[in-house]
Structure formats: structure tokens, C-alpha cells
Amino acid sequence: MENRLKLKSYLLLATFVFNFTVSLTCFAGLPESTPNDNIISKNKLIYLKNRDIWVYDTLSKHHRQFTRTADISNFGVSADLTKIVFVRNAKKLYLLDMATRKESFITDVETDMSNPSISPANDKVVYISKSLKEFTPYPSNKAFKTKVRHVWVIDLKSMRKTDLTEGS
């Protein structure tokens, strides 16, 4: 009898832990949707609120929370509305495919990044990132270091990063 009670207690505890883990996993990702659910379409506005992406339907006047991460600082949407590129924790860049709901890590930087944007062909992402540069102002000969913003592009197939403003 005592063993049965222990077994029931363990099963109850295991069920609770499983349900709690599943609820946290669902909360951290994207809200559930049906395959025909066009979360992003031409009659919707996409905005950032409380470090998550939200969608406002201009026809139904309904607000809907799209992500549940609480760590997004910037985002961009592809021209064909099939992908979202976003920055997490100011240093990590991700791409979200709307059809598959698959989130892919793209790159990270040492300081911060902002203003991600996807090319019309969905094959490149451009973003702005600070980098530490050394300068010697004229007429002084004393060098100093400061953070400078640069425009970067990353090819999504090769994952090769290029600094577009390297010489400026």
C-alpha cells in the first residue's frame, strides 16, 4: 500500500513537472496558430512593445502578441511578409521563417546591433553595429579609441559578413 502511494506521488510530481515545462516552453516561443493563420499581412501593423513583437489588425482593431521572449530590441520584416529578422539582447541576430515558424540564429556581435533589414530577395540581411576604432585626430598625434557605427551585410547562404563602411 505504501509503495502504491509513493508511486502515485511520483507520477503526480512527474505530471506537474512535465506540464510546467511545456507551459514554459510554449510561453518562450511563438503563439500557436493554424497553417492558414496569416499573422502578418498587408492590413496589419507590426510593432515592438515590452521587448516583444506585436501585431495590430487595422480591420478588426485587435492587438496580438506575436513573440513571447521579452528580449527583442529591433526587428525588420521582409518585403514579401514571409520572414522577420530580429535582434535579441542587443547583440544576437535571428531570422524567423513565417511558413515553418522556424527561428534561426544568424550571428552575434561584440557591442550592439540595430536596424536589421532583409533584402528583397530574402538572401541577405543588413544591420548596423558599433565597433571599437582607433583614431588620431588632426593636428594631434595622440590616438584615442571610440565606438563607431558601421553598416554590415551578411549573406544568409554563406553566412559571410561584410563591413560596408570599413574605410569610412
PDB file of C-alpha atoms in Angstrom, residues 2-100:
ATOM      1  CA  GLU A   2       2.810   2.378   0.928  1.00  0.00           C
ATOM      2  CA  ASN A   3       4.622   1.647  -2.369  1.00  0.00           C
ATOM      3  CA  ARG A   4       1.463   2.450  -4.352  1.00  0.00           C
ATOM      4  CA  LEU A   5       1.145   5.773  -2.549  1.00  0.00           C
ATOM      5  CA  LYS A   6       4.777   6.617  -3.336  1.00  0.00           C
ATOM      6  CA  LEU A   7       4.264   5.639  -6.985  1.00  0.00           C
ATOM      7  CA  LYS A   8       1.160   7.853  -7.248  1.00  0.00           C
ATOM      8  CA  SER A   9       3.072  10.721  -5.654  1.00  0.00           C
ATOM      9  CA  TYR A  10       5.946  10.317  -8.117  1.00  0.00           C
ATOM     10  CA  LEU A  11       3.547  10.154 -11.068  1.00  0.00           C
ATOM     11  CA  LEU A  12       1.730  13.253  -9.863  1.00  0.00           C
ATOM     12  CA  LEU A  13       5.036  15.091  -9.429  1.00  0.00           C
ATOM     13  CA  ALA A  14       6.255  13.952 -12.867  1.00  0.00           C
ATOM     14  CA  THR A  15       2.978  15.116 -14.473  1.00  0.00           C
ATOM     15  CA  PHE A  16       3.261  18.512 -12.775  1.00  0.00           C
ATOM     16  CA  VAL A  17       6.902  18.957 -13.854  1.00  0.00           C
ATOM     17  CA  PHE A  18       6.066  17.933 -17.437  1.00  0.00           C
ATOM     18  CA  ASN A  19       3.070  20.314 -17.663  1.00  0.00           C
ATOM     19  CA  PHE A  20       5.053  23.161 -16.113  1.00  0.00           C
ATOM     20  CA  THR A  21       7.957  22.615 -18.553  1.00  0.00           C
ATOM     21  CA  VAL A  22       5.596  22.501 -21.545  1.00  0.00           C
ATOM     22  CA  SER A  23       3.861  25.702 -20.450  1.00  0.00           C
ATOM     23  CA  LEU A  24       7.215  27.500 -20.094  1.00  0.00           C
ATOM     24  CA  THR A  25       8.353  26.256 -23.494  1.00  0.00           C
ATOM     25  CA  CYS A  26       5.168  27.485 -25.158  1.00  0.00           C
ATOM     26  CA  PHE A  27       5.427  30.832 -23.389  1.00  0.00           C
ATOM     27  CA  ALA A  28       9.007  31.404 -24.529  1.00  0.00           C
ATOM     28  CA  GLY A  29       8.321  30.823 -28.210  1.00  0.00           C
ATOM     29  CA  LEU A  30       5.658  31.854 -30.650  1.00  0.00           C
ATOM     30  CA  PRO A  31       1.936  31.703 -30.028  1.00  0.00           C
ATOM     31  CA  GLU A  32       0.217  28.714 -31.548  1.00  0.00           C
ATOM     32  CA  SER A  33      -1.531  29.257 -34.882  1.00  0.00           C
ATOM     33  CA  THR A  34      -3.168  27.309 -37.648  1.00  0.00           C
ATOM     34  CA  PRO A  35      -1.439  26.855 -41.029  1.00  0.00           C
ATOM     35  CA  ASN A  36      -3.877  29.302 -42.669  1.00  0.00           C
ATOM     36  CA  ASP A  37      -3.364  31.947 -39.993  1.00  0.00           C
ATOM     37  CA  ASN A  38      -1.781  34.943 -41.752  1.00  0.00           C
ATOM     38  CA  ILE A  39      -0.375  36.734 -38.741  1.00  0.00           C
ATOM     39  CA  ILE A  40       1.442  39.208 -40.945  1.00  0.00           C
ATOM     40  CA  SER A  41      -0.441  40.635 -43.905  1.00  0.00           C
ATOM     41  CA  LYS A  42      -0.900  43.967 -45.635  1.00  0.00           C
ATOM     42  CA  ASN A  43      -3.693  45.140 -43.321  1.00  0.00           C
ATOM     43  CA  LYS A  44      -1.619  44.623 -40.172  1.00  0.00           C
ATOM     44  CA  LEU A  45       0.837  46.831 -38.324  1.00  0.00           C
ATOM     45  CA  ILE A  46       3.806  45.266 -36.585  1.00  0.00           C
ATOM     46  CA  TYR A  47       5.318  46.973 -33.551  1.00  0.00           C
ATOM     47  CA  LEU A  48       7.573  46.423 -30.553  1.00  0.00           C
ATOM     48  CA  LYS A  49       6.050  46.506 -27.067  1.00  0.00           C
ATOM     49  CA  ASN A  50       7.659  45.333 -23.830  1.00  0.00           C
ATOM     50  CA  ARG A  51      10.569  43.892 -25.860  1.00  0.00           C
ATOM     51  CA  ASP A  52       8.273  41.600 -27.872  1.00  0.00           C
ATOM     52  CA  ILE A  53       6.776  41.844 -31.352  1.00  0.00           C
ATOM     53  CA  TRP A  54       3.049  42.623 -31.510  1.00  0.00           C
ATOM     54  CA  VAL A  55       0.633  42.740 -34.453  1.00  0.00           C
ATOM     55  CA  TYR A  56      -2.298  45.137 -34.788  1.00  0.00           C
ATOM     56  CA  ASP A  57      -5.054  44.255 -37.253  1.00  0.00           C
ATOM     57  CA  THR A  58      -6.382  47.523 -38.691  1.00  0.00           C
ATOM     58  CA  LEU A  59      -9.641  45.885 -39.762  1.00  0.00           C
ATOM     59  CA  SER A  60     -10.631  44.092 -36.553  1.00  0.00           C
ATOM     60  CA  LYS A  61      -8.792  46.593 -34.277  1.00  0.00           C
ATOM     61  CA  HIS A  62      -7.293  43.604 -32.436  1.00  0.00           C
ATOM     62  CA  HIS A  63      -3.803  43.562 -30.882  1.00  0.00           C
ATOM     63  CA  ARG A  64      -1.985  40.211 -30.776  1.00  0.00           C
ATOM     64  CA  GLN A  65       1.302  39.342 -29.137  1.00  0.00           C
ATOM     65  CA  PHE A  66       3.447  37.626 -31.764  1.00  0.00           C
ATOM     66  CA  THR A  67       6.579  36.671 -29.786  1.00  0.00           C
ATOM     67  CA  ARG A  68       6.967  35.841 -26.123  1.00  0.00           C
ATOM     68  CA  THR A  69      10.663  36.340 -25.444  1.00  0.00           C
ATOM     69  CA  ALA A  70      10.876  39.746 -23.698  1.00  0.00           C
ATOM     70  CA  ASP A  71      14.354  40.344 -25.116  1.00  0.00           C
ATOM     71  CA  ILE A  72      13.850  41.753 -28.641  1.00  0.00           C
ATOM     72  CA  SER A  73      15.293  45.227 -29.224  1.00  0.00           C
ATOM     73  CA  ASN A  74      14.891  45.697 -33.025  1.00  0.00           C
ATOM     74  CA  PHE A  75      13.268  43.876 -35.935  1.00  0.00           C
ATOM     75  CA  GLY A  76      12.601  44.028 -39.665  1.00  0.00           C
ATOM     76  CA  VAL A  77      10.075  42.320 -41.933  1.00  0.00           C
ATOM     77  CA  SER A  78      10.787  41.005 -45.431  1.00  0.00           C
ATOM     78  CA  ALA A  79       9.090  42.704 -48.391  1.00  0.00           C
ATOM     79  CA  ASP A  80       7.058  39.561 -49.141  1.00  0.00           C
ATOM     80  CA  LEU A  81       5.995  39.259 -45.458  1.00  0.00           C
ATOM     81  CA  THR A  82       7.451  35.733 -45.158  1.00  0.00           C
ATOM     82  CA  LYS A  83      10.359  36.430 -42.787  1.00  0.00           C
ATOM     83  CA  ILE A  84      11.175  38.506 -39.736  1.00  0.00           C
ATOM     84  CA  VAL A  85      14.721  39.347 -38.715  1.00  0.00           C
ATOM     85  CA  PHE A  86      15.202  40.495 -35.126  1.00  0.00           C
ATOM     86  CA  VAL A  87      17.850  41.406 -32.576  1.00  0.00           C
ATOM     87  CA  ARG A  88      17.855  39.755 -29.163  1.00  0.00           C
ATOM     88  CA  ASN A  89      19.752  41.093 -26.160  1.00  0.00           C
ATOM     89  CA  ALA A  90      21.158  43.857 -28.418  1.00  0.00           C
ATOM     90  CA  LYS A  91      23.877  41.502 -29.680  1.00  0.00           C
ATOM     91  CA  LYS A  92      22.319  38.449 -31.397  1.00  0.00           C
ATOM     92  CA  LEU A  93      20.585  38.354 -34.773  1.00  0.00           C
ATOM     93  CA  TYR A  94      17.865  35.811 -35.619  1.00  0.00           C
ATOM     94  CA  LEU A  95      15.698  35.036 -38.649  1.00  0.00           C
ATOM     95  CA  LEU A  96      12.153  33.707 -38.315  1.00  0.00           C
ATOM     96  CA  ASP A  97      10.545  31.920 -41.254  1.00  0.00           C
ATOM     97  CA  MET A  98       6.803  32.587 -41.076  1.00  0.00           C
ATOM     98  CA  ALA A  99       5.772  29.476 -43.041  1.00  0.00           C
ATOM     99  CA  THR A 100       7.643  26.972 -40.889  1.00  0.00           C
TER     100      THR A 100
END
